Amino acid sequence: MQQREILYEGKTKQLFQTEDPELILIHYMDTATAFNNIKLATIENKGILNNKISSLVFEYLAQKGIRTHYVKMVGDRDQLCRRVRIIPLEVIVRNVIAGSMAHRLGLEEGTKPSNVIFDICYKNDDLGDPLINDHHAVALGLVSYDELNRIYAMASEINHVLIELFDRVNITLVDFKVEFGYTPDGEIVLADEISPDTSRLWDKGTNERLDRDRFRRDMGRIREAYGEILARLERVIEKQ
Ligand code: 5GP
């Protein structure tokens, strides 16, 4: 499939038109960002690792009946995906307290809450993706209450599938961020990516962080950590 005009350039990915108006090409770059672009770097081959990890995860989710935008991987850094209208919400699912939630509420990282926690943030770079609630999302015209319920149900289902998947490779799924979009026929599907850039993944034996916190917190060995996630997933997910 020939690469066409660029549709969008994000912090770590570029989106290109294809000859099919219903399909886009997502190109994974090696850029790493944190703290809303204040910290920037290039991590060689991170784009390749995230493309492969996210492709495997989306293929696995599809096998488990989750509807997604993903079609297939078409190169080391490229995925073919259905074109969707992204809902400007970041949905964060937390199984273990970490990151901004620990910071905001004065909780210790690693604490296991009694229930799964769902946060929503308004996807808006100028505002720094602020945390909002359901009523804000509806008042801002981002979604209806009914759509929010469907989104939470999908996020919960994805969480169940991924907890079980990562458990099999000895990793705790601490938290992750997902985004959703509408297909042209109005269906809500999982979009964007799921990778160590968008989640917190801790080794169950050592609690070693195998995710973007290694970059945020200058812990080093980022590529090795992402490579470890890919290697473990490749052991348990059958390629399509
Ligand atoms: P926190 O709220 O602790 O910053 O993030 C919670 C989880 O969502 C983490 O796994 C984090 O990587 C992910 N996350 C939150 N916001 C973003 C974002 O804007 N971009 C990406 N890639 N991940 C995010």
mmCIF file of C-alpha atoms and ligand atoms in Angstrom:
data_model
loop_
_atom_site.group_PDB
_atom_site.id
_atom_site.type_symbol
_atom_site.label_atom_id
_atom_site.label_comp_id
_atom_site.label_asym_id
_atom_site.label_seq_id
_atom_site.Cartn_x
_atom_site.Cartn_y
_atom_site.Cartn_z
ATOM 1 C CA MET A 1 0.000 0.000 0.000
ATOM 2 C CA GLN A 2 1.498 3.294 -1.108
ATOM 3 C CA GLN A 3 2.006 5.949 1.537
ATOM 4 C CA ARG A 4 0.089 9.170 0.880
ATOM 5 C CA GLU A 5 -0.503 12.558 2.428
ATOM 6 C CA ILE A 6 0.075 12.974 6.148
ATOM 7 C CA LEU A 7 -3.175 13.397 8.073
ATOM 8 C CA TYR A 8 -1.834 14.025 11.551
ATOM 9 C CA GLU A 9 1.457 14.132 13.385
ATOM 10 C CA GLY A 10 1.403 13.236 17.063
ATOM 11 C CA LYS A 11 4.177 13.046 19.642
ATOM 12 C CA THR A 12 5.180 9.479 18.780
ATOM 13 C CA LYS A 13 3.157 8.552 15.684
ATOM 14 C CA GLN A 14 2.326 9.873 12.240
ATOM 15 C CA LEU A 15 -0.946 9.075 10.467
ATOM 16 C CA PHE A 16 -1.054 8.814 6.692
ATOM 17 C CA GLN A 17 -3.846 8.590 4.171
ATOM 18 C CA THR A 18 -3.917 5.477 1.982
ATOM 19 C CA GLU A 19 -5.541 4.877 -1.400
ATOM 20 C CA ASP A 20 -8.523 3.440 0.503
ATOM 21 C CA PRO A 21 -10.457 6.286 2.198
ATOM 22 C CA GLU A 22 -11.535 3.916 4.987
ATOM 23 C CA LEU A 23 -7.971 2.953 5.939
ATOM 24 C CA ILE A 24 -5.051 4.872 7.405
ATOM 25 C CA LEU A 25 -1.422 4.002 7.955
ATOM 26 C CA ILE A 26 0.005 4.571 11.440
ATOM 27 C CA HIS A 27 3.761 5.064 11.529
ATOM 28 C CA TYR A 28 5.538 4.575 14.886
ATOM 29 C CA MET A 29 8.482 6.879 15.523
ATOM 30 C CA ASP A 30 11.378 6.634 17.996
ATOM 31 C CA THR A 31 10.478 9.831 19.844
ATOM 32 C CA ALA A 32 9.862 9.679 23.564
ATOM 33 C CA THR A 33 8.001 12.395 25.430
ATOM 34 C CA ALA A 34 6.946 13.026 28.998
ATOM 35 C CA PHE A 35 5.320 15.757 31.056
ATOM 36 C CA ASN A 36 3.359 17.120 28.087
ATOM 37 C CA ASN A 37 6.403 17.441 25.815
ATOM 38 C CA ILE A 38 8.697 19.116 28.388
ATOM 39 C CA LYS A 39 10.995 16.084 28.260
ATOM 40 C CA LEU A 40 11.907 14.862 24.785
ATOM 41 C CA ALA A 41 14.323 12.237 23.485
ATOM 42 C CA THR A 42 14.870 9.671 20.775
ATOM 43 C CA ILE A 43 15.114 6.025 21.762
ATOM 44 C CA GLU A 44 16.454 3.996 18.878
ATOM 45 C CA ASN A 45 13.991 1.366 17.633
ATOM 46 C CA LYS A 46 11.308 2.205 20.211
ATOM 47 C CA GLY A 47 8.912 2.746 17.287
ATOM 48 C CA ILE A 48 9.560 -0.776 16.026
ATOM 49 C CA LEU A 49 9.065 -2.282 19.484
ATOM 50 C CA ASN A 50 5.832 -0.362 20.158
ATOM 51 C CA ASN A 51 4.421 -1.167 16.723
ATOM 52 C CA LYS A 52 5.043 -4.880 17.312
ATOM 53 C CA ILE A 53 3.781 -4.831 20.910
ATOM 54 C CA SER A 54 0.635 -2.856 20.099
ATOM 55 C CA SER A 55 -0.065 -5.027 17.034
ATOM 56 C CA LEU A 56 0.196 -8.198 19.121
ATOM 57 C CA VAL A 57 -2.018 -6.755 21.859
ATOM 58 C CA PHE A 58 -4.673 -5.540 19.413
ATOM 59 C CA GLU A 59 -4.642 -8.910 17.614
ATOM 60 C CA TYR A 60 -5.102 -10.659 20.958
ATOM 61 C CA LEU A 61 -7.952 -8.322 21.943
ATOM 62 C CA ALA A 62 -9.647 -8.978 18.591
ATOM 63 C CA GLN A 63 -9.340 -12.742 19.203
ATOM 64 C CA LYS A 64 -11.177 -12.109 22.490
ATOM 65 C CA GLY A 65 -14.014 -10.253 20.750
ATOM 66 C CA ILE A 66 -12.974 -6.633 21.375
ATOM 67 C CA ARG A 67 -13.750 -4.387 18.399
ATOM 68 C CA THR A 68 -10.728 -2.294 17.411
ATOM 69 C CA HIS A 69 -9.477 -0.050 14.596
ATOM 70 C CA TYR A 70 -6.519 -2.378 13.920
ATOM 71 C CA VAL A 71 -6.321 -4.214 10.592
ATOM 72 C CA LYS A 72 -2.747 -5.508 10.248
ATOM 73 C CA MET A 73 0.923 -4.736 10.623
ATOM 74 C CA VAL A 74 2.432 -3.789 7.250
ATOM 75 C CA GLY A 75 6.052 -3.080 8.148
ATOM 76 C CA ASP A 76 8.396 -2.786 11.111
ATOM 77 C CA ARG A 77 7.008 0.608 12.001
ATOM 78 C CA ASP A 78 3.649 0.624 10.244
ATOM 79 C CA GLN A 79 0.121 -0.550 10.908
ATOM 80 C CA LEU A 80 -2.906 -0.419 8.688
ATOM 81 C CA CYS A 81 -5.953 0.683 10.685
ATOM 82 C CA ARG A 82 -9.559 1.617 10.025
ATOM 83 C CA ARG A 83 -10.093 5.343 9.829
ATOM 84 C CA VAL A 84 -12.090 6.478 12.873
ATOM 85 C CA ARG A 85 -13.171 9.764 14.392
ATOM 86 C CA ILE A 86 -11.283 9.853 17.677
ATOM 87 C CA ILE A 87 -13.325 10.712 20.769
ATOM 88 C CA PRO A 88 -11.199 13.353 22.560
ATOM 89 C CA LEU A 89 -11.062 11.429 25.829
ATOM 90 C CA GLU A 90 -8.219 9.510 27.427
ATOM 91 C CA VAL A 91 -9.644 6.669 29.468
ATOM 92 C CA ILE A 92 -7.281 5.517 32.198
ATOM 93 C CA VAL A 93 -7.792 2.191 33.947
ATOM 94 C CA ARG A 94 -5.963 1.642 37.239
ATOM 95 C CA ASN A 95 -5.523 -1.721 38.948
ATOM 96 C CA VAL A 96 -2.685 -0.537 41.212
ATOM 97 C CA ILE A 97 -2.083 3.004 42.462
ATOM 98 C CA ALA A 98 0.791 4.741 40.668
ATOM 99 C CA GLY A 99 1.784 7.908 38.855
ATOM 100 C CA SER A 100 -0.476 10.940 38.930
ATOM 101 C CA MET A 101 -3.075 9.286 41.157
ATOM 102 C CA ALA A 102 -0.510 8.470 43.850
ATOM 103 C CA HIS A 103 0.820 11.998 43.584
ATOM 104 C CA ARG A 104 -2.557 13.757 43.559
ATOM 105 C CA LEU A 105 -4.048 11.872 46.499
ATOM 106 C CA GLY A 106 -0.910 11.314 48.582
ATOM 107 C CA LEU A 107 -1.083 7.530 48.190
ATOM 108 C CA GLU A 108 1.819 5.121 48.110
ATOM 109 C CA GLU A 109 2.695 3.719 44.693
ATOM 110 C CA GLY A 110 2.023 -0.007 44.529
ATOM 111 C CA THR A 111 -1.074 0.086 46.771
ATOM 112 C CA LYS A 112 -3.829 -2.190 45.455
ATOM 113 C CA PRO A 113 -7.214 -0.456 45.654
ATOM 114 C CA SER A 114 -10.368 -2.396 46.554
ATOM 115 C CA ASN A 115 -11.857 -1.638 43.145
ATOM 116 C CA VAL A 116 -10.678 -0.873 39.618
ATOM 117 C CA ILE A 117 -10.429 2.895 39.100
ATOM 118 C CA PHE A 118 -11.460 4.612 35.858
ATOM 119 C CA ASP A 119 -10.312 8.169 35.142
ATOM 120 C CA ILE A 120 -11.168 10.240 32.121
ATOM 121 C CA CYS A 121 -9.064 13.105 30.795
ATOM 122 C CA TYR A 122 -9.986 15.672 28.164
ATOM 123 C CA LYS A 123 -7.561 15.085 25.276
ATOM 124 C CA ASN A 124 -6.315 18.628 24.792
ATOM 125 C CA ASP A 125 -2.568 19.367 24.603
ATOM 126 C CA ASP A 126 -3.001 23.097 25.262
ATOM 127 C CA LEU A 127 -4.729 22.325 28.566
ATOM 128 C CA GLY A 128 -2.376 19.412 29.412
ATOM 129 C CA ASP A 129 -5.078 16.698 29.126
ATOM 130 C CA PRO A 130 -6.938 17.676 32.341
ATOM 131 C CA LEU A 131 -8.698 15.098 34.494
ATOM 132 C CA ILE A 132 -12.471 15.552 34.126
ATOM 133 C CA ASN A 133 -15.590 13.671 35.206
ATOM 134 C CA ASP A 134 -18.550 12.221 33.295
ATOM 135 C CA HIS A 135 -20.626 15.391 33.630
ATOM 136 C CA HIS A 136 -17.797 17.543 32.280
ATOM 137 C CA ALA A 137 -17.408 15.196 29.293
ATOM 138 C CA VAL A 138 -21.110 15.426 28.480
ATOM 139 C CA ALA A 139 -21.262 19.207 29.085
ATOM 140 C CA LEU A 140 -18.245 19.693 26.791
ATOM 141 C CA GLY A 141 -20.155 17.793 24.096
ATOM 142 C CA LEU A 142 -17.484 15.090 23.846
ATOM 143 C CA VAL A 143 -19.858 12.154 24.435
ATOM 144 C CA SER A 144 -23.335 11.322 25.727
ATOM 145 C CA TYR A 145 -23.904 9.473 29.012
ATOM 146 C CA ASP A 146 -24.928 6.437 26.994
ATOM 147 C CA GLU A 147 -21.692 6.516 24.975
ATOM 148 C CA LEU A 148 -19.687 6.956 28.179
ATOM 149 C CA ASN A 149 -21.306 3.843 29.621
ATOM 150 C CA ARG A 150 -20.360 1.877 26.516
ATOM 151 C CA ILE A 151 -16.796 3.219 26.710
ATOM 152 C CA TYR A 152 -16.450 2.245 30.380
ATOM 153 C CA ALA A 153 -17.842 -1.219 29.630
ATOM 154 C CA MET A 154 -15.311 -1.694 26.820
ATOM 155 C CA ALA A 155 -12.437 -0.390 28.977
ATOM 156 C CA SER A 156 -13.426 -2.832 31.718
ATOM 157 C CA GLU A 157 -13.568 -5.744 29.270
ATOM 158 C CA ILE A 158 -10.164 -4.775 27.821
ATOM 159 C CA ASN A 159 -8.783 -4.610 31.365
ATOM 160 C CA HIS A 160 -9.991 -8.138 32.151
ATOM 161 C CA VAL A 161 -8.459 -9.561 28.985
ATOM 162 C CA LEU A 162 -5.152 -7.734 29.464
ATOM 163 C CA ILE A 163 -4.768 -8.555 33.180
ATOM 164 C CA GLU A 164 -5.077 -12.227 32.272
ATOM 165 C CA LEU A 165 -2.689 -11.870 29.298
ATOM 166 C CA PHE A 166 0.029 -10.063 31.261
ATOM 167 C CA ASP A 167 -0.420 -12.404 34.204
ATOM 168 C CA ARG A 168 0.602 -15.267 31.909
ATOM 169 C CA VAL A 169 3.908 -13.499 31.201
ATOM 170 C CA ASN A 170 4.535 -12.621 34.847
ATOM 171 C CA ILE A 171 3.662 -8.940 34.543
ATOM 172 C CA THR A 172 1.314 -6.830 36.655
ATOM 173 C CA LEU A 173 -0.846 -4.527 34.574
ATOM 174 C CA VAL A 174 -0.690 -1.533 36.923
ATOM 175 C CA ASP A 175 -2.562 0.939 34.721
ATOM 176 C CA PHE A 176 -3.095 1.894 31.100
ATOM 177 C CA LYS A 177 -4.595 4.580 28.895
ATOM 178 C CA VAL A 178 -6.931 3.847 26.003
ATOM 179 C CA GLU A 179 -8.671 5.922 23.368
ATOM 180 C CA PHE A 180 -11.794 5.160 21.386
ATOM 181 C CA GLY A 181 -13.162 6.284 18.037
ATOM 182 C CA TYR A 182 -16.254 6.078 15.881
ATOM 183 C CA THR A 183 -16.222 4.100 12.656
ATOM 184 C CA PRO A 184 -18.113 5.671 9.712
ATOM 185 C CA ASP A 185 -21.126 3.492 10.620
ATOM 186 C CA GLY A 186 -21.207 4.833 14.177
ATOM 187 C CA GLU A 187 -19.641 1.917 16.027
ATOM 188 C CA ILE A 188 -17.329 2.725 18.948
ATOM 189 C CA VAL A 189 -14.025 0.846 18.623
ATOM 190 C CA LEU A 190 -10.737 0.787 20.511
ATOM 191 C CA ALA A 191 -8.204 3.013 18.718
ATOM 192 C CA ASP A 192 -4.687 4.423 19.243
ATOM 193 C CA GLU A 193 -2.154 2.009 20.801
ATOM 194 C CA ILE A 194 -1.496 -0.147 23.847
ATOM 195 C CA SER A 195 2.214 -0.393 24.612
ATOM 196 C CA PRO A 196 4.728 0.362 27.380
ATOM 197 C CA ASP A 197 4.322 4.017 26.299
ATOM 198 C CA THR A 198 0.666 3.993 27.342
ATOM 199 C CA SER A 199 0.694 1.627 30.312
ATOM 200 C CA ARG A 200 2.544 0.689 33.475
ATOM 201 C CA LEU A 201 3.882 -2.852 33.417
ATOM 202 C CA TRP A 202 5.732 -4.225 36.434
ATOM 203 C CA ASP A 203 7.538 -7.557 36.595
ATOM 204 C CA LYS A 204 5.618 -9.677 39.096
ATOM 205 C CA GLY A 205 8.742 -11.163 40.653
ATOM 206 C CA THR A 206 10.841 -8.031 41.136
ATOM 207 C CA ASN A 207 8.370 -5.137 40.602
ATOM 208 C CA GLU A 208 10.857 -3.852 38.018
ATOM 209 C CA ARG A 209 9.222 -1.232 35.798
ATOM 210 C CA LEU A 210 9.139 -2.259 32.145
ATOM 211 C CA ASP A 211 7.440 0.865 30.762
ATOM 212 C CA ARG A 212 7.705 4.580 30.047
ATOM 213 C CA ASP A 213 8.371 5.413 33.715
ATOM 214 C CA ARG A 214 11.951 4.333 32.932
ATOM 215 C CA PHE A 215 12.112 7.374 30.633
ATOM 216 C CA ARG A 216 10.082 9.721 32.851
ATOM 217 C CA ARG A 217 12.235 8.904 35.870
ATOM 218 C CA ASP A 218 15.638 8.554 34.131
ATOM 219 C CA MET A 219 15.955 4.899 35.056
ATOM 220 C CA GLY A 220 17.766 3.860 31.842
ATOM 221 C CA ARG A 221 17.504 0.569 29.923
ATOM 222 C CA ILE A 222 14.279 1.678 28.218
ATOM 223 C CA ARG A 223 14.810 -0.245 24.983
ATOM 224 C CA GLU A 224 15.708 -3.373 26.948
ATOM 225 C CA ALA A 225 12.525 -3.085 29.019
ATOM 226 C CA TYR A 226 10.301 -2.652 25.938
ATOM 227 C CA GLY A 227 12.167 -5.527 24.258
ATOM 228 C CA GLU A 228 11.467 -7.698 27.268
ATOM 229 C CA ILE A 229 7.724 -6.954 27.031
ATOM 230 C CA LEU A 230 7.720 -7.869 23.328
ATOM 231 C CA ALA A 231 9.685 -11.085 23.898
ATOM 232 C CA ARG A 232 7.328 -12.210 26.671
ATOM 233 C CA LEU A 233 4.188 -11.440 24.638
ATOM 234 C CA GLU A 234 5.583 -13.247 21.582
ATOM 235 C CA ARG A 235 5.857 -16.360 23.720
ATOM 236 C CA VAL A 236 2.109 -16.483 24.408
ATOM 237 C CA ILE A 237 0.310 -14.698 21.552
ATOM 238 C CA GLU A 238 -0.137 -16.526 18.289
ATOM 239 C CA LYS A 239 0.601 -14.279 15.327
ATOM 240 C CA GLN A 240 -2.318 -13.988 12.852
HETATM 241 P P1 5GP B 1 -0.865 8.927 35.009
HETATM 242 O O1 5GP B 1 -2.238 9.462 35.265
HETATM 243 O O2 5GP B 1 -0.289 8.247 36.180
HETATM 244 O O3 5GP B 1 0.041 9.967 34.428
HETATM 245 O O4 5GP B 1 -1.037 7.840 33.851
HETATM 246 C C1 5GP B 1 -1.794 6.684 34.016
HETATM 247 C C2 5GP B 1 -1.510 5.720 32.867
HETATM 248 O O5 5GP B 1 -2.004 6.259 31.648
HETATM 249 C C3 5GP B 1 -0.025 5.479 32.632
HETATM 250 O O6 5GP B 1 0.150 4.141 32.204
HETATM 251 C C4 5GP B 1 0.340 6.443 31.527
HETATM 252 O O7 5GP B 1 1.433 5.981 30.762
HETATM 253 C C5 5GP B 1 -0.953 6.495 30.727
HETATM 254 N N1 5GP B 1 -1.164 7.854 30.183
HETATM 255 C C6 5GP B 1 -1.819 8.868 30.764
HETATM 256 N N2 5GP B 1 -1.832 9.966 29.977
HETATM 257 C C7 5GP B 1 -1.159 9.632 28.875
HETATM 258 C C8 5GP B 1 -0.827 10.354 27.665
HETATM 259 O O8 5GP B 1 -1.173 11.516 27.451
HETATM 260 N N3 5GP B 1 -0.110 9.649 26.745
HETATM 261 C C9 5GP B 1 0.270 8.359 26.943
HETATM 262 N N4 5GP B 1 0.975 7.751 25.979
HETATM 263 N N5 5GP B 1 -0.034 7.666 28.039
HETATM 264 C C10 5GP B 1 -0.741 8.282 29.005
#
